[in-house]
Structures are given as C-alpha cells and as structure tokens.
mmCIF file of N, CA and C and ligand atoms in Angstrom:
data_model
loop_
_atom_site.group_PDB
_atom_site.id
_atom_site.type_symbol
_atom_site.label_atom_id
_atom_site.label_comp_id
_atom_site.label_asym_id
_atom_site.label_seq_id
_atom_site.Cartn_x
_atom_site.Cartn_y
_atom_site.Cartn_z
ATOM 1 N N MET L 1073 16.142 -13.731 -8.300
ATOM 2 C CA MET L 1073 15.171 -12.638 -8.456
ATOM 3 C C MET L 1073 13.750 -13.173 -8.579
ATOM 4 N N GLU L 1074 13.647 -14.475 -8.880
ATOM 5 C CA GLU L 1074 12.328 -15.119 -8.969
ATOM 6 C C GLU L 1074 11.573 -14.955 -7.654
ATOM 7 N N ALA L 1075 12.290 -15.158 -6.550
ATOM 8 C CA ALA L 1075 11.676 -15.062 -5.231
ATOM 9 C C ALA L 1075 11.131 -13.659 -4.988
ATOM 10 N N ALA L 1076 11.929 -12.670 -5.357
ATOM 11 C CA ALA L 1076 11.507 -11.281 -5.142
ATOM 12 C C ALA L 1076 10.272 -10.953 -5.968
ATOM 13 N N LYS L 1077 10.234 -11.484 -7.177
ATOM 14 C CA LYS L 1077 9.110 -11.200 -8.070
ATOM 15 C C LYS L 1077 7.815 -11.820 -7.545
ATOM 16 N N LYS L 1078 7.921 -13.058 -7.119
ATOM 17 C CA LYS L 1078 6.782 -13.748 -6.523
ATOM 18 C C LYS L 1078 6.292 -12.999 -5.280
ATOM 19 N N ALA L 1079 7.270 -12.615 -4.451
ATOM 20 C CA ALA L 1079 6.948 -11.920 -3.207
ATOM 21 C C ALA L 1079 6.235 -10.599 -3.506
ATOM 22 N N GLN L 1080 6.647 -9.965 -4.588
ATOM 23 C CA GLN L 1080 6.040 -8.697 -5.002
ATOM 24 C C GLN L 1080 4.563 -8.895 -5.343
ATOM 25 N N GLU L 1081 4.274 -9.973 -6.088
ATOM 26 C CA GLU L 1081 2.885 -10.291 -6.436
ATOM 27 C C GLU L 1081 2.063 -10.568 -5.187
ATOM 28 N N TRP L 1082 2.630 -11.370 -4.296
ATOM 29 C CA TRP L 1082 1.906 -11.735 -3.081
ATOM 30 C C TRP L 1082 1.663 -10.513 -2.220
ATOM 31 N N ALA L 1083 2.675 -9.653 -2.140
ATOM 32 C CA ALA L 1083 2.528 -8.456 -1.321
ATOM 33 C C ALA L 1083 1.414 -7.570 -1.879
ATOM 34 N N ALA L 1084 1.375 -7.433 -3.196
ATOM 35 C CA ALA L 1084 0.358 -6.594 -3.829
ATOM 36 C C ALA L 1084 -1.040 -7.168 -3.611
ATOM 37 N N SER L 1085 -1.184 -8.490 -3.760
ATOM 38 C CA SER L 1085 -2.499 -9.090 -3.569
ATOM 39 C C SER L 1085 -2.821 -9.174 -2.073
ATOM 40 N N GLY L 1086 -1.788 -9.291 -1.253
ATOM 41 C CA GLY L 1086 -1.974 -9.342 0.188
ATOM 42 C C GLY L 1086 -2.544 -8.051 0.740
ATOM 43 N N LEU L 1087 -2.272 -6.945 0.036
ATOM 44 C CA LEU L 1087 -2.802 -5.640 0.435
ATOM 45 C C LEU L 1087 -4.313 -5.661 0.497
ATOM 46 N N SER L 1088 -4.914 -6.204 -0.547
ATOM 47 C CA SER L 1088 -6.373 -6.221 -0.599
ATOM 48 C C SER L 1088 -6.951 -7.263 0.368
ATOM 49 N N ASP L 1089 -6.170 -8.289 0.647
ATOM 50 C CA ASP L 1089 -6.621 -9.301 1.604
ATOM 51 C C ASP L 1089 -6.351 -8.885 3.043
ATOM 52 N N GLY L 1090 -5.616 -7.792 3.230
ATOM 53 C CA GLY L 1090 -5.259 -7.365 4.573
ATOM 54 C C GLY L 1090 -4.239 -8.283 5.229
ATOM 55 N N GLN L 1091 -3.448 -8.978 4.405
ATOM 56 C CA GLN L 1091 -2.421 -9.865 4.944
ATOM 57 C C GLN L 1091 -1.249 -9.061 5.500
ATOM 58 N N ARG L 1092 -0.686 -9.542 6.592
ATOM 59 C CA ARG L 1092 0.485 -8.892 7.145
ATOM 60 C C ARG L 1092 1.737 -9.478 6.533
ATOM 61 N N TYR L 1093 2.855 -8.716 6.653
ATOM 62 C CA TYR L 1093 4.071 -9.207 6.016
ATOM 63 C C TYR L 1093 4.534 -10.534 6.609
ATOM 64 N N ALA L 1094 4.163 -10.794 7.893
ATOM 65 C CA ALA L 1094 4.544 -12.070 8.515
ATOM 66 C C ALA L 1094 3.922 -13.248 7.771
ATOM 67 N N ASP L 1095 2.663 -13.055 7.322
ATOM 68 C CA ASP L 1095 1.995 -14.116 6.555
ATOM 69 C C ASP L 1095 2.697 -14.326 5.221
ATOM 70 N N ILE L 1096 3.089 -13.213 4.629
ATOM 71 C CA ILE L 1096 3.751 -13.302 3.322
ATOM 72 C C ILE L 1096 5.135 -13.945 3.475
ATOM 73 N N ALA L 1097 5.816 -13.623 4.566
ATOM 74 C CA ALA L 1097 7.123 -14.244 4.835
ATOM 75 C C ALA L 1097 6.968 -15.755 4.958
ATOM 76 N N GLN L 1098 5.902 -16.181 5.644
ATOM 77 C CA GLN L 1098 5.629 -17.606 5.810
ATOM 78 C C GLN L 1098 5.422 -18.263 4.452
ATOM 79 N N ARG L 1099 4.687 -17.571 3.602
ATOM 80 C CA ARG L 1099 4.382 -18.098 2.276
ATOM 81 C C ARG L 1099 5.650 -18.217 1.427
ATOM 82 N N ILE L 1100 6.516 -17.212 1.556
ATOM 83 C CA ILE L 1100 7.782 -17.248 0.822
ATOM 84 C C ILE L 1100 8.575 -18.477 1.243
ATOM 85 N N LYS L 1101 8.625 -18.717 2.547
ATOM 86 C CA LYS L 1101 9.372 -19.869 3.067
ATOM 87 C C LYS L 1101 8.771 -21.186 2.604
ATOM 88 N N ASN L 1102 7.444 -21.289 2.698
ATOM 89 C CA ASN L 1102 6.776 -22.541 2.356
ATOM 90 C C ASN L 1102 6.814 -22.846 0.864
ATOM 91 N N GLU L 1103 6.569 -21.835 0.063
ATOM 92 C CA GLU L 1103 6.349 -22.106 -1.359
ATOM 93 C C GLU L 1103 7.587 -21.940 -2.227
ATOM 94 N N LEU L 1104 8.543 -21.160 -1.768
ATOM 95 C CA LEU L 1104 9.717 -20.963 -2.611
ATOM 96 C C LEU L 1104 10.875 -21.857 -2.211
ATOM 97 N N GLY L 1105 10.987 -22.157 -0.935
ATOM 98 C CA GLY L 1105 12.049 -23.039 -0.484
ATOM 99 C C GLY L 1105 13.428 -22.416 -0.646
ATOM 100 N N GLY L 1106 14.392 -22.950 0.105
ATOM 101 C CA GLY L 1106 15.757 -22.459 -0.010
ATOM 102 C C GLY L 1106 15.944 -21.025 0.453
ATOM 103 N N VAL L 1107 14.959 -20.502 1.183
ATOM 104 C CA VAL L 1107 15.061 -19.140 1.686
ATOM 105 C C VAL L 1107 15.083 -19.190 3.211
ATOM 106 N N THR L 1108 16.045 -18.549 3.821
ATOM 107 C CA THR L 1108 16.118 -18.555 5.285
ATOM 108 C C THR L 1108 15.003 -17.696 5.864
ATOM 109 N N GLU L 1109 14.703 -17.951 7.114
ATOM 110 C CA GLU L 1109 13.669 -17.212 7.834
ATOM 111 C C GLU L 1109 13.897 -15.691 7.744
ATOM 112 N N SER L 1110 15.126 -15.259 8.072
ATOM 113 C CA SER L 1110 15.385 -13.818 8.116
ATOM 114 C C SER L 1110 15.318 -13.205 6.724
ATOM 115 N N ARG L 1111 15.765 -13.966 5.733
ATOM 116 C CA ARG L 1111 15.702 -13.496 4.345
ATOM 117 C C ARG L 1111 14.237 -13.360 3.911
ATOM 118 N N ALA L 1112 13.433 -14.358 4.257
ATOM 119 C CA ALA L 1112 12.015 -14.344 3.894
ATOM 120 C C ALA L 1112 11.313 -13.145 4.521
ATOM 121 N N ILE L 1113 11.627 -12.874 5.785
ATOM 122 C CA ILE L 1113 11.012 -11.746 6.482
ATOM 123 C C ILE L 1113 11.443 -10.433 5.823
ATOM 124 N N CYS L 1114 12.721 -10.369 5.497
ATOM 125 C CA CYS L 1114 13.254 -9.159 4.872
ATOM 126 C C CYS L 1114 12.585 -8.891 3.520
ATOM 127 N N ILE L 1115 12.462 -9.932 2.694
ATOM 128 C CA ILE L 1115 11.813 -9.785 1.387
ATOM 129 C C ILE L 1115 10.356 -9.372 1.566
ATOM 130 N N ALA L 1116 9.672 -10.064 2.466
ATOM 131 C CA ALA L 1116 8.245 -9.797 2.671
ATOM 132 C C ALA L 1116 8.019 -8.370 3.155
ATOM 133 N N ARG L 1117 8.863 -7.913 4.070
ATOM 134 C CA ARG L 1117 8.718 -6.573 4.624
ATOM 135 C C ARG L 1117 8.955 -5.515 3.540
ATOM 136 N N THR L 1118 10.005 -5.729 2.761
ATOM 137 C CA THR L 1118 10.330 -4.786 1.691
ATOM 138 C C THR L 1118 9.212 -4.713 0.666
ATOM 139 N N GLU L 1119 8.744 -5.888 0.230
ATOM 140 C CA GLU L 1119 7.732 -5.915 -0.824
ATOM 141 C C GLU L 1119 6.378 -5.403 -0.335
ATOM 142 N N THR L 1120 6.064 -5.655 0.929
ATOM 143 C CA THR L 1120 4.799 -5.167 1.485
ATOM 144 C C THR L 1120 4.813 -3.644 1.558
ATOM 145 N N ALA L 1121 5.928 -3.084 2.023
ATOM 146 C CA ALA L 1121 6.045 -1.619 2.113
ATOM 147 C C ALA L 1121 5.984 -0.991 0.730
ATOM 148 N N ARG L 1122 6.640 -1.623 -0.229
ATOM 149 C CA ARG L 1122 6.654 -1.096 -1.592
ATOM 150 C C ARG L 1122 5.248 -1.119 -2.200
ATOM 151 N N ALA L 1123 4.579 -2.250 -2.018
ATOM 152 C CA ALA L 1123 3.228 -2.389 -2.570
ATOM 153 C C ALA L 1123 2.291 -1.345 -1.958
ATOM 154 N N ARG L 1124 2.430 -1.132 -0.639
ATOM 155 C CA ARG L 1124 1.576 -0.166 0.041
ATOM 156 C C ARG L 1124 1.858 1.250 -0.460
ATOM 157 N N SER L 1125 3.140 1.558 -0.632
ATOM 158 C CA SER L 1125 3.537 2.883 -1.112
ATOM 159 C C SER L 1125 3.016 3.127 -2.527
ATOM 160 N N ASN L 1126 3.176 2.130 -3.406
ATOM 161 C CA ASN L 1126 2.679 2.253 -4.786
ATOM 162 C C ASN L 1126 1.164 2.444 -4.806
ATOM 163 N N PHE L 1127 0.488 1.726 -3.924
ATOM 164 C CA PHE L 1127 -0.965 1.800 -3.842
ATOM 165 C C PHE L 1127 -1.396 3.196 -3.382
ATOM 166 N N THR L 1128 -0.725 3.700 -2.354
ATOM 167 C CA THR L 1128 -1.013 5.044 -1.849
ATOM 168 C C THR L 1128 -0.805 6.081 -2.948
ATOM 169 N N GLN L 1129 0.301 5.947 -3.684
ATOM 170 C CA GLN L 1129 0.612 6.898 -4.757
ATOM 171 C C GLN L 1129 -0.466 6.882 -5.839
ATOM 172 N N ALA L 1130 -0.818 5.693 -6.285
ATOM 173 C CA ALA L 1130 -1.803 5.568 -7.360
ATOM 174 C C ALA L 1130 -3.142 6.174 -6.944
ATOM 175 N N ARG L 1131 -3.563 5.852 -5.718
ATOM 176 C CA ARG L 1131 -4.845 6.338 -5.223
ATOM 177 C C ARG L 1131 -4.821 7.862 -5.062
ATOM 178 N N ALA L 1132 -3.707 8.403 -4.565
ATOM 179 C CA ALA L 1132 -3.597 9.847 -4.328
ATOM 180 C C ALA L 1132 -3.574 10.622 -5.644
ATOM 181 N N GLN L 1133 -2.842 10.100 -6.619
ATOM 182 C CA GLN L 1133 -2.714 10.815 -7.891
ATOM 183 C C GLN L 1133 -4.027 10.858 -8.655
ATOM 184 N N VAL L 1134 -4.820 9.811 -8.492
ATOM 185 C CA VAL L 1134 -6.123 9.771 -9.154
ATOM 186 C C VAL L 1134 -6.984 10.961 -8.719
ATOM 187 N N VAL L 1135 -6.873 11.334 -7.452
ATOM 188 C CA VAL L 1135 -7.679 12.450 -6.964
ATOM 189 C C VAL L 1135 -6.901 13.757 -6.903
ATOM 190 N N GLY L 1136 -5.796 13.822 -7.655
ATOM 191 C CA GLY L 1136 -5.137 15.104 -7.882
ATOM 192 C C GLY L 1136 -3.998 15.471 -6.956
ATOM 193 N N SER L 1137 -3.516 14.533 -6.147
ATOM 194 C CA SER L 1137 -2.369 14.828 -5.291
ATOM 195 C C SER L 1137 -1.098 14.878 -6.128
ATOM 196 N N THR L 1138 -0.279 15.918 -5.912
ATOM 197 C CA THR L 1138 0.976 16.014 -6.660
ATOM 198 C C THR L 1138 2.190 15.815 -5.748
ATOM 199 N N HIS L 1139 1.995 15.993 -4.447
ATOM 200 C CA HIS L 1139 3.105 15.891 -3.501
ATOM 201 C C HIS L 1139 2.734 15.026 -2.303
ATOM 202 N N TYR L 1140 3.763 14.675 -1.541
ATOM 203 C CA TYR L 1140 3.518 13.915 -0.320
ATOM 204 C C TYR L 1140 4.547 14.306 0.737
ATOM 205 N N VAL L 1141 4.268 13.929 1.982
ATOM 206 C CA VAL L 1141 5.221 14.113 3.075
ATOM 207 C C VAL L 1141 5.851 12.767 3.391
ATOM 208 N N TRP L 1142 7.189 12.755 3.470
ATOM 209 C CA TRP L 1142 7.918 11.530 3.814
ATOM 210 C C TRP L 1142 7.836 11.333 5.323
ATOM 211 N N HIS L 1143 7.434 10.154 5.761
ATOM 212 C CA HIS L 1143 7.426 9.835 7.183
ATOM 213 C C HIS L 1143 8.263 8.593 7.449
ATOM 214 N N THR L 1144 9.025 8.624 8.540
ATOM 215 C CA THR L 1144 9.702 7.406 8.983
ATOM 216 C C THR L 1144 8.893 6.828 10.138
ATOM 217 N N VAL L 1145 9.236 5.592 10.539
ATOM 218 C CA VAL L 1145 8.546 5.009 11.688
ATOM 219 C C VAL L 1145 9.150 5.540 12.995
ATOM 220 N N GLY L 1146 10.281 6.254 12.895
ATOM 221 C CA GLY L 1146 10.819 6.979 14.034
ATOM 222 C C GLY L 1146 11.588 6.156 15.066
ATOM 223 N N ASP L 1147 11.992 4.945 14.699
ATOM 224 C CA ASP L 1147 12.785 4.187 15.673
ATOM 225 C C ASP L 1147 14.269 4.210 15.296
ATOM 226 N N ASN L 1148 15.085 3.492 16.058
ATOM 227 C CA ASN L 1148 16.535 3.545 15.864
ATOM 228 C C ASN L 1148 17.023 2.860 14.594
ATOM 229 N N ALA L 1149 16.172 2.024 14.007
ATOM 230 C CA ALA L 1149 16.598 1.294 12.821
ATOM 231 C C ALA L 1149 16.422 2.109 11.534
ATOM 232 N N VAL L 1150 15.807 3.282 11.649
ATOM 233 C CA VAL L 1150 15.650 4.131 10.463
ATOM 234 C C VAL L 1150 17.035 4.582 9.995
ATOM 235 N N ARG L 1151 17.322 4.407 8.691
ATOM 236 C CA ARG L 1151 18.665 4.788 8.241
ATOM 237 C C ARG L 1151 18.816 6.314 8.262
ATOM 238 N N PRO L 1152 20.045 6.797 8.492
ATOM 239 C CA PRO L 1152 20.284 8.238 8.689
ATOM 240 C C PRO L 1152 19.715 9.105 7.569
ATOM 241 N N ARG L 1153 19.878 8.669 6.336
ATOM 242 C CA ARG L 1153 19.380 9.451 5.202
ATOM 243 C C ARG L 1153 17.864 9.621 5.286
ATOM 244 N N HIS L 1154 17.190 8.579 5.726
ATOM 245 C CA HIS L 1154 15.723 8.638 5.800
ATOM 246 C C HIS L 1154 15.273 9.479 6.988
ATOM 247 N N ARG L 1155 16.123 9.519 8.037
ATOM 248 C CA ARG L 1155 15.819 10.402 9.158
ATOM 249 C C ARG L 1155 15.848 11.853 8.680
ATOM 250 N N GLU L 1156 16.795 12.161 7.792
ATOM 251 C CA GLU L 1156 16.862 13.517 7.222
ATOM 252 C C GLU L 1156 15.626 13.833 6.379
ATOM 253 N N LEU L 1157 15.103 12.805 5.727
ATOM 254 C CA LEU L 1157 13.944 13.016 4.839
ATOM 255 C C LEU L 1157 12.631 13.107 5.615
ATOM 256 N N ASP L 1158 12.658 12.709 6.882
ATOM 257 C CA ASP L 1158 11.430 12.692 7.683
ATOM 258 C C ASP L 1158 10.746 14.058 7.664
ATOM 259 N N LYS L 1159 9.452 14.058 7.356
ATOM 260 C CA LYS L 1159 8.613 15.269 7.342
ATOM 261 C C LYS L 1159 8.968 16.267 6.239
ATOM 262 N N THR L 1160 9.729 15.829 5.229
ATOM 263 C CA THR L 1160 9.995 16.701 4.085
ATOM 264 C C THR L 1160 8.985 16.401 2.978
ATOM 265 N N VAL L 1161 8.752 17.406 2.116
ATOM 266 C CA VAL L 1161 7.738 17.302 1.065
ATOM 267 C C VAL L 1161 8.396 16.994 -0.276
ATOM 268 N N HIS L 1162 7.821 16.061 -1.034
ATOM 269 C CA HIS L 1162 8.359 15.673 -2.339
ATOM 270 C C HIS L 1162 7.243 15.511 -3.351
ATOM 271 N N ALA L 1163 7.607 15.689 -4.624
ATOM 272 C CA ALA L 1163 6.636 15.481 -5.698
ATOM 273 C C ALA L 1163 6.604 13.993 -6.044
ATOM 274 N N TRP L 1164 5.390 13.496 -6.345
ATOM 275 C CA TRP L 1164 5.274 12.101 -6.795
ATOM 276 C C TRP L 1164 6.104 11.885 -8.054
ATOM 277 N N SER L 1165 6.249 12.945 -8.835
ATOM 278 C CA SER L 1165 6.966 12.827 -10.109
ATOM 279 C C SER L 1165 8.478 12.939 -9.940
ATOM 280 N N ASP L 1166 8.946 13.250 -8.735
ATOM 281 C CA ASP L 1166 10.364 13.496 -8.535
ATOM 282 C C ASP L 1166 10.849 12.906 -7.206
ATOM 283 N N PRO L 1167 11.009 11.579 -7.155
ATOM 284 C CA PRO L 1167 11.419 10.942 -5.895
ATOM 285 C C PRO L 1167 12.788 11.449 -5.439
ATOM 286 N N PRO L 1168 12.968 11.641 -4.130
ATOM 287 C CA PRO L 1168 14.250 12.138 -3.618
ATOM 288 C C PRO L 1168 15.321 11.054 -3.604
ATOM 289 N N ILE L 1169 16.576 11.486 -3.481
ATOM 290 C CA ILE L 1169 17.666 10.530 -3.303
ATOM 291 C C ILE L 1169 17.549 9.957 -1.904
ATOM 292 N N CYS L 1170 17.379 8.640 -1.811
ATOM 293 C CA CYS L 1170 17.157 8.067 -0.488
ATOM 294 C C CYS L 1170 18.154 6.977 -0.154
ATOM 295 N N ASP L 1171 19.056 6.687 -1.092
ATOM 296 C CA ASP L 1171 20.046 5.654 -0.825
ATOM 297 C C ASP L 1171 21.168 5.787 -1.855
ATOM 298 N N VAL L 1172 22.259 5.084 -1.582
ATOM 299 C CA VAL L 1172 23.370 5.079 -2.520
ATOM 300 C C VAL L 1172 23.645 3.645 -2.940
ATOM 301 N N GLY L 1173 23.658 3.418 -4.251
ATOM 302 C CA GLY L 1173 23.833 2.063 -4.752
ATOM 303 C C GLY L 1173 25.301 1.732 -4.981
ATOM 304 N N ALA L 1174 25.529 0.619 -5.660
ATOM 305 C CA ALA L 1174 26.890 0.179 -5.961
ATOM 306 C C ALA L 1174 27.625 1.266 -6.739
ATOM 307 N N GLY L 1175 28.868 1.528 -6.357
ATOM 308 C CA GLY L 1175 29.665 2.517 -7.073
ATOM 309 C C GLY L 1175 29.256 3.941 -6.765
ATOM 310 N N GLY L 1176 28.442 4.131 -5.704
ATOM 311 C CA GLY L 1176 28.076 5.480 -5.290
ATOM 312 C C GLY L 1176 26.971 6.118 -6.108
ATOM 313 N N THR L 1177 26.279 5.316 -6.923
ATOM 314 C CA THR L 1177 25.173 5.845 -7.704
ATOM 315 C C THR L 1177 23.995 6.196 -6.798
ATOM 316 N N PRO L 1178 23.510 7.437 -6.858
ATOM 317 C CA PRO L 1178 22.359 7.777 -6.025
ATOM 318 C C PRO L 1178 21.107 7.030 -6.472
ATOM 319 N N ILE L 1179 20.325 6.572 -5.512
ATOM 320 C CA ILE L 1179 19.075 5.883 -5.815
ATOM 321 C C ILE L 1179 17.922 6.795 -5.424
ATOM 322 N N ARG L 1180 17.060 7.097 -6.382
ATOM 323 C CA ARG L 1180 15.885 7.919 -6.118
ATOM 324 C C ARG L 1180 14.680 7.020 -5.952
ATOM 325 N N SER L 1181 13.952 7.258 -4.888
ATOM 326 C CA SER L 1181 12.807 6.399 -4.642
ATOM 327 C C SER L 1181 11.839 7.045 -3.669
ATOM 328 N N HIS L 1182 10.600 6.597 -3.709
ATOM 329 C CA HIS L 1182 9.606 7.039 -2.749
ATOM 330 C C HIS L 1182 9.749 6.207 -1.473
ATOM 331 N N PRO L 1183 9.193 6.697 -0.362
ATOM 332 C CA PRO L 1183 9.301 5.956 0.896
ATOM 333 C C PRO L 1183 8.753 4.536 0.767
ATOM 334 N N GLY L 1184 9.431 3.603 1.395
ATOM 335 C CA GLY L 1184 8.976 2.215 1.385
ATOM 336 C C GLY L 1184 9.372 1.453 0.141
ATOM 337 N N CYS L 1185 10.050 2.109 -0.787
ATOM 338 C CA CYS L 1185 10.338 1.454 -2.068
ATOM 339 C C CYS L 1185 11.778 0.967 -2.201
ATOM 340 N N VAL L 1186 12.606 1.171 -1.197
ATOM 341 C CA VAL L 1186 13.945 0.597 -1.240
ATOM 342 C C VAL L 1186 14.063 -0.496 -0.189
ATOM 343 N N PHE L 1187 15.089 -1.315 -0.351
ATOM 344 C CA PHE L 1187 15.274 -2.502 0.445
ATOM 345 C C PHE L 1187 15.121 -2.253 1.944
ATOM 346 N N ASN L 1188 14.222 -3.013 2.557
ATOM 347 C CA ASN L 1188 14.041 -2.982 4.005
ATOM 348 C C ASN L 1188 13.609 -1.630 4.570
ATOM 349 N N CYS L 1189 13.054 -0.783 3.743
ATOM 350 C CA CYS L 1189 12.608 0.542 4.186
ATOM 351 C C CYS L 1189 11.166 0.448 4.672
ATOM 352 N N ARG L 1190 10.904 1.038 5.829
ATOM 353 C CA ARG L 1190 9.563 0.986 6.409
ATOM 354 C C ARG L 1190 8.896 2.364 6.404
ATOM 355 N N CYS L 1191 9.515 3.311 5.702
ATOM 356 C CA CYS L 1191 8.949 4.657 5.628
ATOM 357 C C CYS L 1191 7.662 4.640 4.794
ATOM 358 N N TRP L 1192 6.854 5.687 4.941
ATOM 359 C CA TRP L 1192 5.576 5.726 4.223
ATOM 360 C C TRP L 1192 5.241 7.161 3.810
ATOM 361 N N PRO L 1193 4.525 7.299 2.696
ATOM 362 C CA PRO L 1193 4.153 8.629 2.203
ATOM 363 C C PRO L 1193 2.783 9.069 2.711
ATOM 364 N N GLU L 1194 2.671 10.350 3.072
ATOM 365 C CA GLU L 1194 1.368 10.933 3.404
ATOM 366 C C GLU L 1194 0.996 11.888 2.279
ATOM 367 N N PRO L 1195 0.029 11.525 1.443
ATOM 368 C CA PRO L 1195 -0.323 12.364 0.288
ATOM 369 C C PRO L 1195 -0.804 13.741 0.727
ATOM 370 N N LEU L 1196 -0.419 14.759 -0.038
ATOM 371 C CA LEU L 1196 -0.905 16.116 0.208
ATOM 372 C C LEU L 1196 -1.945 16.463 -0.849
ATOM 373 N N PHE L 1197 -2.953 17.187 -0.436
ATOM 374 C CA PHE L 1197 -3.995 17.609 -1.371
ATOM 375 C C PHE L 1197 -4.131 19.118 -1.293
ATOM 376 N N TYR L 1198 -4.079 19.768 -2.427
ATOM 377 C CA TYR L 1198 -4.247 21.218 -2.455
ATOM 378 C C TYR L 1198 -5.564 21.547 -3.135
ATOM 379 N N GLU L 1199 -6.203 22.575 -2.619
ATOM 380 C CA GLU L 1199 -7.399 23.074 -3.296
ATOM 381 C C GLU L 1199 -6.954 23.686 -4.620
ATOM 382 N N LYS L 1200 -7.590 23.275 -5.695
ATOM 383 C CA LYS L 1200 -7.269 23.881 -6.993
ATOM 384 C C LYS L 1200 -7.814 25.301 -7.036
ATOM 385 N N ASP L 1201 -7.080 26.203 -7.705
ATOM 386 C CA ASP L 1201 -7.579 27.575 -7.882
ATOM 387 C C ASP L 1201 -8.884 27.553 -8.648
ATOM 388 N N LYS L 1202 -9.837 28.281 -8.129
ATOM 389 C CA LYS L 1202 -11.147 28.245 -8.784
ATOM 390 C C LYS L 1202 -11.172 29.209 -9.957
HETATM 391 ZN ZN1 ZN J 2140 13.085 4.367 5.026
#
C-alpha cells in the first residue's frame, strides 16, 4: 500500500504541475522499484483520476455546487455499471454505488475514484432562490 500512497501524493501534486499519468507511472517505476510497467500505469491512472475528481469536487463545492453529472469516456473499456451511470445526476454528499467489493459489498464512490476508473464528474450549478 506504500506504493499506492506515494502515487496518490504524486498524482495530487502532478495535477498542479500538469503532469500526465504516464509521467507519474514512470516515476512509480523509477522510484519505488519492484513494480511492473502495467501495474505502474494502472496505479498512476487510478490515482490521477482520483486526484482530479477530488479536486473538481472541492472546487465545485466551494462555489455552491451540490450535484454533478457522471460522465464516462465512452469507449469499450468502460465497465457496464459505469455505462449505466453515464449522464446521471448525483449529489456530492451521496456517491452512487459504482462497484461491488469482496463478498458482494457495494462500493459507493464518485467518478474516477475507484480502481482503474476513467470517469469524471461535471459539476452542476443552480441559481440560488433570491
Ligand atoms: Zn468509471
């Protein structure tokens, strides 16, 4: 889990540097060692998407967004459950069930926050009643 934690930090700081996940994957391979190429790419992609999603959420909530639209990247690798979630609206405070964990436990999460997910949230803004 050390590798994942490090990757999470790099992904978060990489956001502000405009680093792509490929750069972060390279860094994981170089600095952590014992990680295969495909594993490094997978970790980097997951952590980059998660960091971006968290960043979008934080920024949107600051300016009063309460909901978002789930978007997939729309290719064949999108998992079926996420295809169902495509273009649906969710509250930031109530992430939808987007995966099933060990033993059939439902996993609730925002787009981009589960393993290897490339989905992304589009924040919604409503005019407040005057
Ligand atoms: Zn997804």
